Every structure is written in C-alpha cells, then in structure tokens.
C-alpha positions as protocol buffer text, in pm:
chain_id: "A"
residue {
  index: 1
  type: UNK
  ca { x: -1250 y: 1600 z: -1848 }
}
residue {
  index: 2
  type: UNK
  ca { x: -963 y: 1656 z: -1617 }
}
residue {
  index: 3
  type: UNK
  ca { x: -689 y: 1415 z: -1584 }
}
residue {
  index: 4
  type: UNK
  ca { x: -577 y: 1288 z: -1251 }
}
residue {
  index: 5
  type: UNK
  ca { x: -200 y: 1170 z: -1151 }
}
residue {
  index: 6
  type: UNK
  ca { x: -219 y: 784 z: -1055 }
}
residue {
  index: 7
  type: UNK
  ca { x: -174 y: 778 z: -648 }
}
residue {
  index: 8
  type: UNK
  ca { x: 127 y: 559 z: -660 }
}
residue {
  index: 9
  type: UNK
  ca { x: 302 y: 879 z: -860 }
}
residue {
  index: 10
  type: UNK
  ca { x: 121 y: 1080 z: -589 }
}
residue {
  index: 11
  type: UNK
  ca { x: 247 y: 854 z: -250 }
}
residue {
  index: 12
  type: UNK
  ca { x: 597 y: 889 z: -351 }
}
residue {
  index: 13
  type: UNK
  ca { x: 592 y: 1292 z: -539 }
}
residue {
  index: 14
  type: UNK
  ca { x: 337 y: 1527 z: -363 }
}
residue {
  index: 15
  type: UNK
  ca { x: 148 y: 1388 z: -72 }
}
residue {
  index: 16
  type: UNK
  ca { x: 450 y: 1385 z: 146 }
}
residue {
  index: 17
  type: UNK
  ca { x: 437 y: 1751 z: 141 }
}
residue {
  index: 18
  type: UNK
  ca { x: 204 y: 1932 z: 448 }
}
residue {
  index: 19
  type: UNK
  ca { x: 11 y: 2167 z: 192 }
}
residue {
  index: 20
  type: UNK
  ca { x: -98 y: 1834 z: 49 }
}
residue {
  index: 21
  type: UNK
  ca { x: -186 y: 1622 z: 324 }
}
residue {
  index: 22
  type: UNK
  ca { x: -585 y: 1628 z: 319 }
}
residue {
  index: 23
  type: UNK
  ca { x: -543 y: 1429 z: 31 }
}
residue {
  index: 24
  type: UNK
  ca { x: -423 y: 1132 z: 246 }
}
residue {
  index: 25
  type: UNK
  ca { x: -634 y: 1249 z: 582 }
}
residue {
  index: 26
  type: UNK
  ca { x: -947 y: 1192 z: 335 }
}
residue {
  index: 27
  type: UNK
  ca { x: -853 y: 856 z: 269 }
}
residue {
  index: 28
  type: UNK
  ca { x: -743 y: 772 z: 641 }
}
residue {
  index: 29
  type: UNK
  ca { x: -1069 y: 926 z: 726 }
}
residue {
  index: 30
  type: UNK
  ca { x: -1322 y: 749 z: 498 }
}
residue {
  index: 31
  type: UNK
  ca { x: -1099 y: 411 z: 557 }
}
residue {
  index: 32
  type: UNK
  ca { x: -1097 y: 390 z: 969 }
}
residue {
  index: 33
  type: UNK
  ca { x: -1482 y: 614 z: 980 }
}
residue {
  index: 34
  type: UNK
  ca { x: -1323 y: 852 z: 1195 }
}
residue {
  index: 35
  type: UNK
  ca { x: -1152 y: 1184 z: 1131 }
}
residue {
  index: 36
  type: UNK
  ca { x: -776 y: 1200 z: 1057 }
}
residue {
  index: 37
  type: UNK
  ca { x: -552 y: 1452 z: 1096 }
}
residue {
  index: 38
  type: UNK
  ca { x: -196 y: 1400 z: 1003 }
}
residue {
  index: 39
  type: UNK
  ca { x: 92 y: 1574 z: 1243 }
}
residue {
  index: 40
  type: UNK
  ca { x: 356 y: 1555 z: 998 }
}
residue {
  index: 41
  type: UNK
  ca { x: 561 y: 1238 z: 782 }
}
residue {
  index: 42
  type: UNK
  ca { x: 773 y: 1016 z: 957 }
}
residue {
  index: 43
  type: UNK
  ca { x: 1109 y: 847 z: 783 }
}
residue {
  index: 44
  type: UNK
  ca { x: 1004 y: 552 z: 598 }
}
residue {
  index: 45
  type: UNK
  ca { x: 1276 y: 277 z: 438 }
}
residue {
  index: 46
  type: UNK
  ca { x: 1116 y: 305 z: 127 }
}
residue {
  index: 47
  type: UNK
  ca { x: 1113 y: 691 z: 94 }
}
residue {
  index: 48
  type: UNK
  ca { x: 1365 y: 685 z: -179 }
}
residue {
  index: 49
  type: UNK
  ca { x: 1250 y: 876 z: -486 }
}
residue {
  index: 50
  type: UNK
  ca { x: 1479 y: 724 z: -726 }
}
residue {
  index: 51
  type: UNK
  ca { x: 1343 y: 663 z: -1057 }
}
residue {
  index: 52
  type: UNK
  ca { x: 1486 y: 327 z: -1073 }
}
residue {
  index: 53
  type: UNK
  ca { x: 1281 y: 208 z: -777 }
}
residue {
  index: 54
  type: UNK
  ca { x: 949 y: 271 z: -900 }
}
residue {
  index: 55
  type: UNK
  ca { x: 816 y: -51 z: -909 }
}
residue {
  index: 56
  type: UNK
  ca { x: 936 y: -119 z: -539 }
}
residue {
  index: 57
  type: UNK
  ca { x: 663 y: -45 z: -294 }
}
residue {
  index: 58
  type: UNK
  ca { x: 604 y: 313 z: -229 }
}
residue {
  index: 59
  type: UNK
  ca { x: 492 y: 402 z: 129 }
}
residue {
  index: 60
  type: UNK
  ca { x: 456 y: 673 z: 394 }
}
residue {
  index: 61
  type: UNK
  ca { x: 417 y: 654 z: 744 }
}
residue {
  index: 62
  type: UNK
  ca { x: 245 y: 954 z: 958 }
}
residue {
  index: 63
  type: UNK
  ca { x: 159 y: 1021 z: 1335 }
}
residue {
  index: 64
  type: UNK
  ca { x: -193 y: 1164 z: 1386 }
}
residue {
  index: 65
  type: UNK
  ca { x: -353 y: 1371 z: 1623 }
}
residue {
  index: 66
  type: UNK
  ca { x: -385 y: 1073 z: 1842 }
}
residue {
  index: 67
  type: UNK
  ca { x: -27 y: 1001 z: 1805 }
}
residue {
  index: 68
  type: UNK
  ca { x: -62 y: 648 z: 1649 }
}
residue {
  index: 69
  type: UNK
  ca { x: 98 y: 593 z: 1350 }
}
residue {
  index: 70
  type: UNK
  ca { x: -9 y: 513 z: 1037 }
}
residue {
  index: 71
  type: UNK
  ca { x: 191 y: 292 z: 732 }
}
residue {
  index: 72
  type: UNK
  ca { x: 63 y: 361 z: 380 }
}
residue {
  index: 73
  type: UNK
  ca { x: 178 y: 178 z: 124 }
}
residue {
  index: 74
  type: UNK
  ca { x: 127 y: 120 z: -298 }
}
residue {
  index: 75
  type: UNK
  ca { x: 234 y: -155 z: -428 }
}
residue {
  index: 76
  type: UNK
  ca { x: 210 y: -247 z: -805 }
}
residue {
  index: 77
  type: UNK
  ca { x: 346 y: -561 z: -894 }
}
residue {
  index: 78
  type: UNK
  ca { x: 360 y: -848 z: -654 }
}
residue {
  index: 79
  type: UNK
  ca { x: 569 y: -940 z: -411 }
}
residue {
  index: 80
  type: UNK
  ca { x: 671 y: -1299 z: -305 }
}
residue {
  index: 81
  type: UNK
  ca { x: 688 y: -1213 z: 92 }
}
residue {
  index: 82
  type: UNK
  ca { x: 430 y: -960 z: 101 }
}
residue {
  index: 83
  type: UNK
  ca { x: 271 y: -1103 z: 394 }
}
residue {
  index: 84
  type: UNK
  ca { x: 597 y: -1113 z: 627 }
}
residue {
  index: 85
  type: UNK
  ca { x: 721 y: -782 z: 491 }
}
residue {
  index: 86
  type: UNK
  ca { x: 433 y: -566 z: 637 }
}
residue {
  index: 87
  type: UNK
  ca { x: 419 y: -792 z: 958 }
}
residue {
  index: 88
  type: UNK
  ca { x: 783 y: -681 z: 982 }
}
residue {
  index: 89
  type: UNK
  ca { x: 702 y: -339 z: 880 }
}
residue {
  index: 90
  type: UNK
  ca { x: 449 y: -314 z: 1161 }
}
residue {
  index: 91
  type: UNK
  ca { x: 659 y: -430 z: 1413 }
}
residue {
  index: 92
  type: UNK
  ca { x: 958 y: -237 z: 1332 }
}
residue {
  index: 93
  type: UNK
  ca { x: 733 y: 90 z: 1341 }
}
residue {
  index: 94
  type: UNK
  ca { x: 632 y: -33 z: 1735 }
}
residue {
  index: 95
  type: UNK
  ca { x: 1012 y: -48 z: 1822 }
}
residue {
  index: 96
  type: UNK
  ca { x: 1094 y: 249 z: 1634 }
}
residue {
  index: 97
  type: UNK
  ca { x: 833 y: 432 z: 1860 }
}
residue {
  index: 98
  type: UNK
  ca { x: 903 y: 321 z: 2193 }
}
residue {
  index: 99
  type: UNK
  ca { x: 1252 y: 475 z: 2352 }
}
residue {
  index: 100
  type: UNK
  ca { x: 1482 y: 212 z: 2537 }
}
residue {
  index: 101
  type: UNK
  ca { x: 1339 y: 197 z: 2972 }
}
residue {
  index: 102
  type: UNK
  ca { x: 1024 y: 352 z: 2847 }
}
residue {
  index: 103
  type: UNK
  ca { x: 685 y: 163 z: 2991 }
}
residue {
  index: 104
  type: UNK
  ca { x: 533 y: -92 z: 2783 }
}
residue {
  index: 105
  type: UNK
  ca { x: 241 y: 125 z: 2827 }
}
residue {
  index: 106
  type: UNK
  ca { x: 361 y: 350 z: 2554 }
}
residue {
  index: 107
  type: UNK
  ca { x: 367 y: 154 z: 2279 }
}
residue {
  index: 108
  type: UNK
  ca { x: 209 y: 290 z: 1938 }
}
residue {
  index: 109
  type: UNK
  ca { x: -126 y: 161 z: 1788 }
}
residue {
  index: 110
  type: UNK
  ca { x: -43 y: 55 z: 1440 }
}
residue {
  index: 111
  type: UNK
  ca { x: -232 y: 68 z: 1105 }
}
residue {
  index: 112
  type: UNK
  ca { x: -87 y: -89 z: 824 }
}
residue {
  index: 113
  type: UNK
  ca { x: -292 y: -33 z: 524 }
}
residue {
  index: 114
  type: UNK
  ca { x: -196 y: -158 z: 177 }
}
residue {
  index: 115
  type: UNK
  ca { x: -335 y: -55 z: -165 }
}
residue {
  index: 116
  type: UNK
  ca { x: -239 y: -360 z: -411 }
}
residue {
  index: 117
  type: UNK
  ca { x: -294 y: -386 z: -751 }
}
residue {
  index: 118
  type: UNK
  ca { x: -158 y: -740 z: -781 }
}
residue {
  index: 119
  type: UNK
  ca { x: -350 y: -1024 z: -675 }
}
residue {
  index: 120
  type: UNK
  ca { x: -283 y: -1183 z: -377 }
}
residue {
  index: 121
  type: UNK
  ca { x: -525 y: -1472 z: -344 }
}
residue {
  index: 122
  type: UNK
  ca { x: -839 y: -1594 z: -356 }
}
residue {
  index: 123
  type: UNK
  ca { x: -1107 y: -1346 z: -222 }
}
residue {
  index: 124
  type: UNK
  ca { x: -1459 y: -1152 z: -322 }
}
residue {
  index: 125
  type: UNK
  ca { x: -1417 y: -858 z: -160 }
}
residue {
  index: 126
  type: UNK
  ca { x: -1201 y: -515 z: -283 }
}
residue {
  index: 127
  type: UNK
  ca { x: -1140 y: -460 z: 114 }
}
residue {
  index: 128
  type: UNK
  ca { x: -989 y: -697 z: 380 }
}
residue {
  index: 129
  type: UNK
  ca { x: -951 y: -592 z: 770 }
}
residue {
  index: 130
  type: UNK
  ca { x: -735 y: -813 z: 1029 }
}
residue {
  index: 131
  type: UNK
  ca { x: -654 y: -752 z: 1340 }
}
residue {
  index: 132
  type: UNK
  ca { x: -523 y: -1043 z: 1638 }
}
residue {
  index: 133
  type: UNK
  ca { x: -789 y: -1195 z: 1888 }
}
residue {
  index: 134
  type: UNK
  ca { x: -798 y: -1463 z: 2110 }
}
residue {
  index: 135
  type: UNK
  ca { x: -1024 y: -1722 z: 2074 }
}
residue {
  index: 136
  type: UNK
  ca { x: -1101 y: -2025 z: 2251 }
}
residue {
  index: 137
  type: UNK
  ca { x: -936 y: -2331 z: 2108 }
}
residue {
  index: 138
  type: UNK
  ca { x: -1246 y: -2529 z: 2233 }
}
residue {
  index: 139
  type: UNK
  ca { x: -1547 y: -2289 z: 2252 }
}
residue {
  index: 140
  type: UNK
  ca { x: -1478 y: -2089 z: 1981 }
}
residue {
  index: 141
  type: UNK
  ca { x: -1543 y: -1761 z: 2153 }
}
residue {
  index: 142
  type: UNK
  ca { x: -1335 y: -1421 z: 2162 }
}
residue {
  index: 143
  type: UNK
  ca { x: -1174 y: -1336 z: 2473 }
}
residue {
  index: 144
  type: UNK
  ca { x: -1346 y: -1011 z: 2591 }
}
residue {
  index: 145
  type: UNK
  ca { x: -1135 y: -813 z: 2870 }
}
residue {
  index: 146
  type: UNK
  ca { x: -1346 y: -712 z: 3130 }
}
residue {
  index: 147
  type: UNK
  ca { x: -1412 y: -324 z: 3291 }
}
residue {
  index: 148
  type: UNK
  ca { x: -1327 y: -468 z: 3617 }
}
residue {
  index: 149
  type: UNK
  ca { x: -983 y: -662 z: 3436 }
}
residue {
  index: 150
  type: UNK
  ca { x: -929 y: -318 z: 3245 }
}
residue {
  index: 151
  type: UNK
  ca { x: -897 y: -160 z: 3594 }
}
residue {
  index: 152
  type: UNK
  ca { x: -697 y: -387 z: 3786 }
}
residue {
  index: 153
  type: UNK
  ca { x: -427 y: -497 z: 3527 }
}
residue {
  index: 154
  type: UNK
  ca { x: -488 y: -396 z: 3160 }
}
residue {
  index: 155
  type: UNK
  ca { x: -501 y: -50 z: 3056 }
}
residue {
  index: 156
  type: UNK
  ca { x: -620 y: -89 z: 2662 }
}
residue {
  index: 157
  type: UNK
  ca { x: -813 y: -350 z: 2535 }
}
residue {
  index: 158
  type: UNK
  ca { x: -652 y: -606 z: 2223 }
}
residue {
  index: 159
  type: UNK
  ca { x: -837 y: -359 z: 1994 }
}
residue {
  index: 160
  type: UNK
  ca { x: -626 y: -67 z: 2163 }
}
residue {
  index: 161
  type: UNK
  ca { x: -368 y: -236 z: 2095 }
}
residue {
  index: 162
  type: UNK
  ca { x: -236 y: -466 z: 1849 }
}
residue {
  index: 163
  type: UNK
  ca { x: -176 y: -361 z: 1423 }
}
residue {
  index: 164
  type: UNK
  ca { x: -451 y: -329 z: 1231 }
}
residue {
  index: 165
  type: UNK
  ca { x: -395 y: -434 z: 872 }
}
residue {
  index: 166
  type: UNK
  ca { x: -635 y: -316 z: 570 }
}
residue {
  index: 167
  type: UNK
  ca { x: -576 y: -470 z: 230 }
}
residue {
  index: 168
  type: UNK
  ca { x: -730 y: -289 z: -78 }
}
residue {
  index: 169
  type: UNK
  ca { x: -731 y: -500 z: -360 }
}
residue {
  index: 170
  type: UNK
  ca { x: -751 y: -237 z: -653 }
}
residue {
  index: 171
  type: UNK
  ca { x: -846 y: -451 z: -957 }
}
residue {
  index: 172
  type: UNK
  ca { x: -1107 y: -621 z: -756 }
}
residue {
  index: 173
  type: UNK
  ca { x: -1333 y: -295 z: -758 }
}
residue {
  index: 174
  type: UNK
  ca { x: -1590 y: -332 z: -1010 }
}
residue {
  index: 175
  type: UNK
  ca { x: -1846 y: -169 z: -890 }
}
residue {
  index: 176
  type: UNK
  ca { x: -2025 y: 208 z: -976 }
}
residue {
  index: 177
  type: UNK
  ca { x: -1883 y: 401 z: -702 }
}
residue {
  index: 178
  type: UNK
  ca { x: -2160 y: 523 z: -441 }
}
residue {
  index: 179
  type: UNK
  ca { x: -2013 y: 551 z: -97 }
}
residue {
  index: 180
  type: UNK
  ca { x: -1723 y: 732 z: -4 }
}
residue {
  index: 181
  type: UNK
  ca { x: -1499 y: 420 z: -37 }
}
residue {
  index: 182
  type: UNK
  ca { x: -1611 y: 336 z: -357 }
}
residue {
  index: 183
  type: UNK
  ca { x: -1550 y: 700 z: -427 }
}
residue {
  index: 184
  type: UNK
  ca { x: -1192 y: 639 z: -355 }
}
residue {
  index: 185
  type: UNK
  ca { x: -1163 y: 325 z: -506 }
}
residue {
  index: 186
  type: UNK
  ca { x: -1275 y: 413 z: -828 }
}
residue {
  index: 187
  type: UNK
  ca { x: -1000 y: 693 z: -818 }
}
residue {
  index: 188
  type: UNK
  ca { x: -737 y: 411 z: -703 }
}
residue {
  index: 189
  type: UNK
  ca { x: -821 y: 187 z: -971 }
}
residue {
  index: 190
  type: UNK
  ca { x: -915 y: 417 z: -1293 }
}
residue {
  index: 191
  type: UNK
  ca { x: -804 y: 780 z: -1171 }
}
residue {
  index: 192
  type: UNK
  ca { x: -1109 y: 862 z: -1191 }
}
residue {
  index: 193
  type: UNK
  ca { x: -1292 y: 1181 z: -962 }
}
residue {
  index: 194
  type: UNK
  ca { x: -1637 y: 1275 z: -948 }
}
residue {
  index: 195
  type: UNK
  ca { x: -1652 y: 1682 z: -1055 }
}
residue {
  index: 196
  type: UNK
  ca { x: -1926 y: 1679 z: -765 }
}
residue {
  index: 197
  type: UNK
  ca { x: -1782 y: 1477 z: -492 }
}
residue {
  index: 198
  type: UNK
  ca { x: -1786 y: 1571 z: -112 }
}
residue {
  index: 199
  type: UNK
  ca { x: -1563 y: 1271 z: -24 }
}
residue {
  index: 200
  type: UNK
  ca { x: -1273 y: 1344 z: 201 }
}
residue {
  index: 201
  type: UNK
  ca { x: -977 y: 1413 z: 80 }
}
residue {
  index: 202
  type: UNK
  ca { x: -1100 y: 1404 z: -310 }
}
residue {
  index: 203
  type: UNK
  ca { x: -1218 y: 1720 z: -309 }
}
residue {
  index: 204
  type: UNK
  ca { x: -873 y: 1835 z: -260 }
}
residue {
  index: 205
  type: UNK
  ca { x: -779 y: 1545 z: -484 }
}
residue {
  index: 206
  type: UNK
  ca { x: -927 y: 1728 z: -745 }
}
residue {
  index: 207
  type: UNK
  ca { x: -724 y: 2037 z: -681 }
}
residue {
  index: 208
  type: UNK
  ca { x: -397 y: 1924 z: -613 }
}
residue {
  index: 209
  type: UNK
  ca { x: -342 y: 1576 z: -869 }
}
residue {
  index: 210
  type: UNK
  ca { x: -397 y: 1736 z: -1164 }
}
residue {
  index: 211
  type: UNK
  ca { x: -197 y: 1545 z: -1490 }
}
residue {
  index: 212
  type: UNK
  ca { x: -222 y: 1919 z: -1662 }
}
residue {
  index: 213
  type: UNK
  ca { x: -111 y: 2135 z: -1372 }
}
residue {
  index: 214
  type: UNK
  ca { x: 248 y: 1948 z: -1353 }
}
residue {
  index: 215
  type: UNK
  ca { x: 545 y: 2124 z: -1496 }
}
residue {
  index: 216
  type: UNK
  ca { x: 670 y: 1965 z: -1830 }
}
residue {
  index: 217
  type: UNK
  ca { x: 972 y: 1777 z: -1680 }
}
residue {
  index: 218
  type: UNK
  ca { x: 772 y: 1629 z: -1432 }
}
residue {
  index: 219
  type: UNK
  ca { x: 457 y: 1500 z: -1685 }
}
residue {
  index: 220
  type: UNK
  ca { x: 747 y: 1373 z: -1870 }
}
residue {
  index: 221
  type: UNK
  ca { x: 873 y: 1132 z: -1576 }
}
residue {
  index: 222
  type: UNK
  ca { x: 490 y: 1053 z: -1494 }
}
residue {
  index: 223
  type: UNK
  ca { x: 436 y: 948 z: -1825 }
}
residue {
  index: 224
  type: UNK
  ca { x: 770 y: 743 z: -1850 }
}
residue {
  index: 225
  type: UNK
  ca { x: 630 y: 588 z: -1501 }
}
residue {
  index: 226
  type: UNK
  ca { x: 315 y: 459 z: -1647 }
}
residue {
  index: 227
  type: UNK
  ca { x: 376 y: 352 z: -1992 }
}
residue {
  index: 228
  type: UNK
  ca { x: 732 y: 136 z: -1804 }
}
residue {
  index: 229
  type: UNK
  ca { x: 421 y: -13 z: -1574 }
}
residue {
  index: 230
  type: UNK
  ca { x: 264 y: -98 z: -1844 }
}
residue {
  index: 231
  type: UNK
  ca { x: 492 y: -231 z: -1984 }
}
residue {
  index: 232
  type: UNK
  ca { x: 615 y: -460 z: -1717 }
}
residue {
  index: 233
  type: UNK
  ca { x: 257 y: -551 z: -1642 }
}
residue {
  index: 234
  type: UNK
  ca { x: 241 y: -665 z: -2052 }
}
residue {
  index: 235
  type: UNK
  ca { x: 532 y: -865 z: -2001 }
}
residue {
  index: 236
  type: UNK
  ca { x: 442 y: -1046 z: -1663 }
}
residue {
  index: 237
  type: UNK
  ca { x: 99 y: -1080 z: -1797 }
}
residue {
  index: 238
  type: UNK
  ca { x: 254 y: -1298 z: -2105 }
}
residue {
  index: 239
  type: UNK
  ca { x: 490 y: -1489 z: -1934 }
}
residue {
  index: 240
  type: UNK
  ca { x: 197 y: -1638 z: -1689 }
}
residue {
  index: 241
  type: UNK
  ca { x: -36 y: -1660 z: -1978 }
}
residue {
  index: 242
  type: UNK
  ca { x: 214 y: -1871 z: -2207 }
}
residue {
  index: 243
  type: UNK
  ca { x: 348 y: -2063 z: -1851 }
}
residue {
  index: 244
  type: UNK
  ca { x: -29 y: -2190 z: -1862 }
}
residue {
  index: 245
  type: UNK
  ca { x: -69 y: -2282 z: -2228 }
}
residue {
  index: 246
  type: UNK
  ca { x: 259 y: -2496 z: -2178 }
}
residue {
  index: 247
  type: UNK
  ca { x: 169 y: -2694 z: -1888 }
}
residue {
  index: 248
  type: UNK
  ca { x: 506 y: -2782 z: -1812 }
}
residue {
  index: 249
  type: UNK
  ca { x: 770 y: -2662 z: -1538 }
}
residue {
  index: 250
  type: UNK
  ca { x: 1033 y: -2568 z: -1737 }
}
residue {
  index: 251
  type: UNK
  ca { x: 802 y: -2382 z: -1980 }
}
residue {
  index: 252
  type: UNK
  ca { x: 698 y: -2154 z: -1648 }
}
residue {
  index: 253
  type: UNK
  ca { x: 1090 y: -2157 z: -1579 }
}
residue {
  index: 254
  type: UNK
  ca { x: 1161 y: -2016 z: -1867 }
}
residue {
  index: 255
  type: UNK
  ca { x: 890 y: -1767 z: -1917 }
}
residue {
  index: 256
  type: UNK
  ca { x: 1001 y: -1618 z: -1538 }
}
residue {
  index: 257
  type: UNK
  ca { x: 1348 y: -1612 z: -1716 }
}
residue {
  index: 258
  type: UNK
  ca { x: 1224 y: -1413 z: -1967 }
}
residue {
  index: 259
  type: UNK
  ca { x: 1041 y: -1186 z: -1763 }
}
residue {
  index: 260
  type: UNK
  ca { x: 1366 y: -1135 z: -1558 }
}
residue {
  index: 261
  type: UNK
  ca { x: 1525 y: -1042 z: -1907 }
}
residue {
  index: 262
  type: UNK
  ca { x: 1298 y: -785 z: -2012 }
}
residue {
  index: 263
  type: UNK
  ca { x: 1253 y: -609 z: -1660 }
}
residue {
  index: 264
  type: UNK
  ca { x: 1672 y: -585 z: -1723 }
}
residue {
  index: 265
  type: UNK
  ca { x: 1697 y: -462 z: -1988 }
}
residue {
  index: 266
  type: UNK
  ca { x: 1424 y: -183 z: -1855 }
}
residue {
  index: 267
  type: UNK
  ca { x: 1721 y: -110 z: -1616 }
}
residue {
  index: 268
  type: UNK
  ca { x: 1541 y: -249 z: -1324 }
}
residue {
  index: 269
  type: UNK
  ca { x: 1700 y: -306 z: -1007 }
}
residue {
  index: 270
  type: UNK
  ca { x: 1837 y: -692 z: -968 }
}
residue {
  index: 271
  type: UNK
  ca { x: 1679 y: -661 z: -611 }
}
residue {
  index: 272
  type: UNK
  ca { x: 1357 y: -548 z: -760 }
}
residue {
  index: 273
  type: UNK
  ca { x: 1370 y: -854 z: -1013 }
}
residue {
  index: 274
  type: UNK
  ca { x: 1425 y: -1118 z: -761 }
}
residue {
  index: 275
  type: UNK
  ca { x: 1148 y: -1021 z: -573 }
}
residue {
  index: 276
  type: UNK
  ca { x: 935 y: -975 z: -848 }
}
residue {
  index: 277
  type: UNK
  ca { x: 962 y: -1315 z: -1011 }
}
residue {
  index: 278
  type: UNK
  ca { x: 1151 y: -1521 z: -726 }
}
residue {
  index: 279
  type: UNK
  ca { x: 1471 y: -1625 z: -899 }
}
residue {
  index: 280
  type: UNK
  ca { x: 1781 y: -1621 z: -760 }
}
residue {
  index: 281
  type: UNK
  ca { x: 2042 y: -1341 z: -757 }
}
residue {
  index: 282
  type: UNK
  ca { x: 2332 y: -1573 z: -945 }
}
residue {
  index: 283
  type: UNK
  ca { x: 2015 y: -1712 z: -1202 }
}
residue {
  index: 284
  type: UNK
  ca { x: 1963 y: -1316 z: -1278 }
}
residue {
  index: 285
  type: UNK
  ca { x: 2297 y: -1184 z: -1276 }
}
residue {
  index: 286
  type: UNK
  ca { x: 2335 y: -1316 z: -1600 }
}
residue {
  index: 287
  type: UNK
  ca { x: 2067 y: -1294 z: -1840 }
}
C-alpha cells in the first residue's frame, strides 16, 4: 500500500509549486461545489519554510480564475487567538488587494478555510461554514437585498461579499469516507487515498504525495517532522491529562510549565511556545 506525505508537509513543501496545484484546486473544488482553478500563489506571512517553525500554522493564499482569493491554512497544535488571527488574516488579505483611490467596488471576496487538528470547542460536526448576515434584532429574519435595491445602490449581495470562513476539524472525522469530502477528509486525518478514487484533486494526490517518491534528504526531514509532532502532541496530551487528575491550579500551572520545557528543549521557537501554552515570554525565557 502506498504511503502518502501528511498535507501539512505538503501546504508548506510541494503544493506551492504550479505543476502541483490540482492537488489544492481538488480540495477548493469539492469544498465550495464549484470548480477551482488556481492563477498562481500569492505572498503569505507564514510562507517561511524554516524547520524550526513547523508547528506554526502553515498557509497559502491563491487568486482564482474569478480573481478572489483564497487563504489555506494547517494548523496542528492549538492556538490561543485562533479566532482573531484569521479574522485579521481575512481582513488584511482585503486591504492587501485593494490599491489606495481604488473604488470600494473592487474589493476581493475572501475564503478563509482552516484545516485544524486541535480542538477548538464544543461541536458534532467535522465541517463548520460562517459567513456575516443581518438579522433582525426583533423578527429574527435575514435581511434579503432586493433586485430592484441591487440596481439602484448595491452592486453584490452580503454573500458577494463578505469572508467566508470553513473550519475542518480533522480528528472529528470518524466516519467511512463516501462522498468526495469524506474522501478528503479521510486523507487529512489518516493519509489515507482510495487506489480507485475520482475525487478532485486526489487523483493527482496519489501521483504527486508519495512518502516513497521523495529524495532521501527530504524523507529524512518528513520523518523528523512527524515523529517531533508526535512528540509534542505526547507531551501536551500528558500535561492536560495529569492537569485533570490534580484538580488544582497550580498542578495545571505547572504541567503548562512543563510542557513549555520540553517544547524547549525540542528547540522550539519561544514565540511558538507562548502561543502554544499561553505563558508569558519572561515565565518561558527561563525554564
């Protein structure tokens, strides 16, 4: 049975490059139901490469054919301001896009989309959707703009619009995979393809992210990427398990110490560890 390179690995190594974007376009594709092609990758902050880094968030952001753009990003562990960080991210991308005396009329459609394999909350479903509406503080209904509105005075409806933010919850996926999404999930979540599979952008999956097919300095690095994930996921696993069995705050202070201490002595980033376990920079500066 073939072995497939985790996405993560693959966001941040291979998709970025053009002969490898129908790997993404699948995804987009099967995730907004309607075809995606990708023009070409746009600068991202986090497009850094460093090993060091590879438990920040990994991300790319693309313009397709309908020039809106598109934020993908992985992230492993969890993050204390998740949900501000890809507000931010969205609306930095809209005044990245829009030059200085240009029309308001130009601004981008955005769609954030997140793949998470932390948990973030409470929740039944592998796949959440937002997007902003108005709705009547006393009737409860959604303001609909009219044709004859449309005409007159607004050119795009909210939909047309405002970000759209998708949150895949990864471990949540425990299903057998039988649709397209499940298709992809069950890839995202146990790097696993089907040999038979017509699902965009895993056919080509299946041809491009294969473990065998890298050179041996780079299975080397991918290997030293997941077993260090594991490893970190071990030791944030314990700490919260033996927080619990104490009971007590400083028993959960002192397990997050610990945690901080072991992610240091991996040689992660101090940044990385703050936002990771939400100490402070002068209570990890010297463990």
């Amino acid at each position: 049975m073939d072995k497939y390179i985790r996405f993560d690995w693959a966001v941040k190594r291979l998709l970025r490059n053009k002969a490898n974007f129908g790997v993404l376009e699948g995804l987009l594709t099967v995730l907004l139901n309607r075809p995606i092609q990708i023009l070409d990758i746009l600068e991202s902050e986090s497009n850094q490469q460093d090993y060091n880094d590879k438990f920040n968030r990994v991300d790319i952001k693309a313009r397709d054919s309908e020039d809106e753009i598109i934020i993908v990003e992985v992230q492993v562990t969890r993050e204390l301001y998740f949900l501000e960080r890809i507000l931010y991210g969205a609306a930095k991308a809209i005044i990245e896009h829009i030059e200085l005396g240009e029309l308001y009329s130009e601004v981008k459609k955005i769609y954030s989309i997140s793949i998470l394999y932390f948990d973030i909350g409470k929740g039944d479903d592998y796949l959440y959707h937002g997007q902003n509406t108005f709705t009547g503080v006393h009737t409860g209904d959604h303001l609909q703009v009219t044709m004859k509105e449309r005409d007159a005075l607004v050119r795009r409806l909210p939909s047309e619009i405002f970000p759209e933010y998708f949150l895949i919850r990864v471990n949540e996926f425990d299903k057998v995979a039988v649709t397209p999404l499940e298709e992809w999930l069950d890839y995202l979540k146990n790097d696993h393809i089907r040999p038979d599979t017509t699902t965009p952008g895993l056919k080509e999956a299946r041809e491009k992210l294969v473990y065998y097919d890298m050179d041996p300095s780079e299975r080397a690095a991918y290997d030293r990427h997941v077993d260090a994930i594991m490893i970190q996921n071990d030791v944030l696993g314990t700490a919260k398990f033996e927080g619990l069995v104490e009971g007590r705050a400083e028993g959960r202070t002192e397990g997050i110490l610990e945690v901080a201490r072991n992610m240091k002595k991996m040689g992660i980033s101090v940044e990385t560890i703050i936002r990771s376990t939400g100490l402070r920079p002068e209570e990890v500066e010297p463990l």
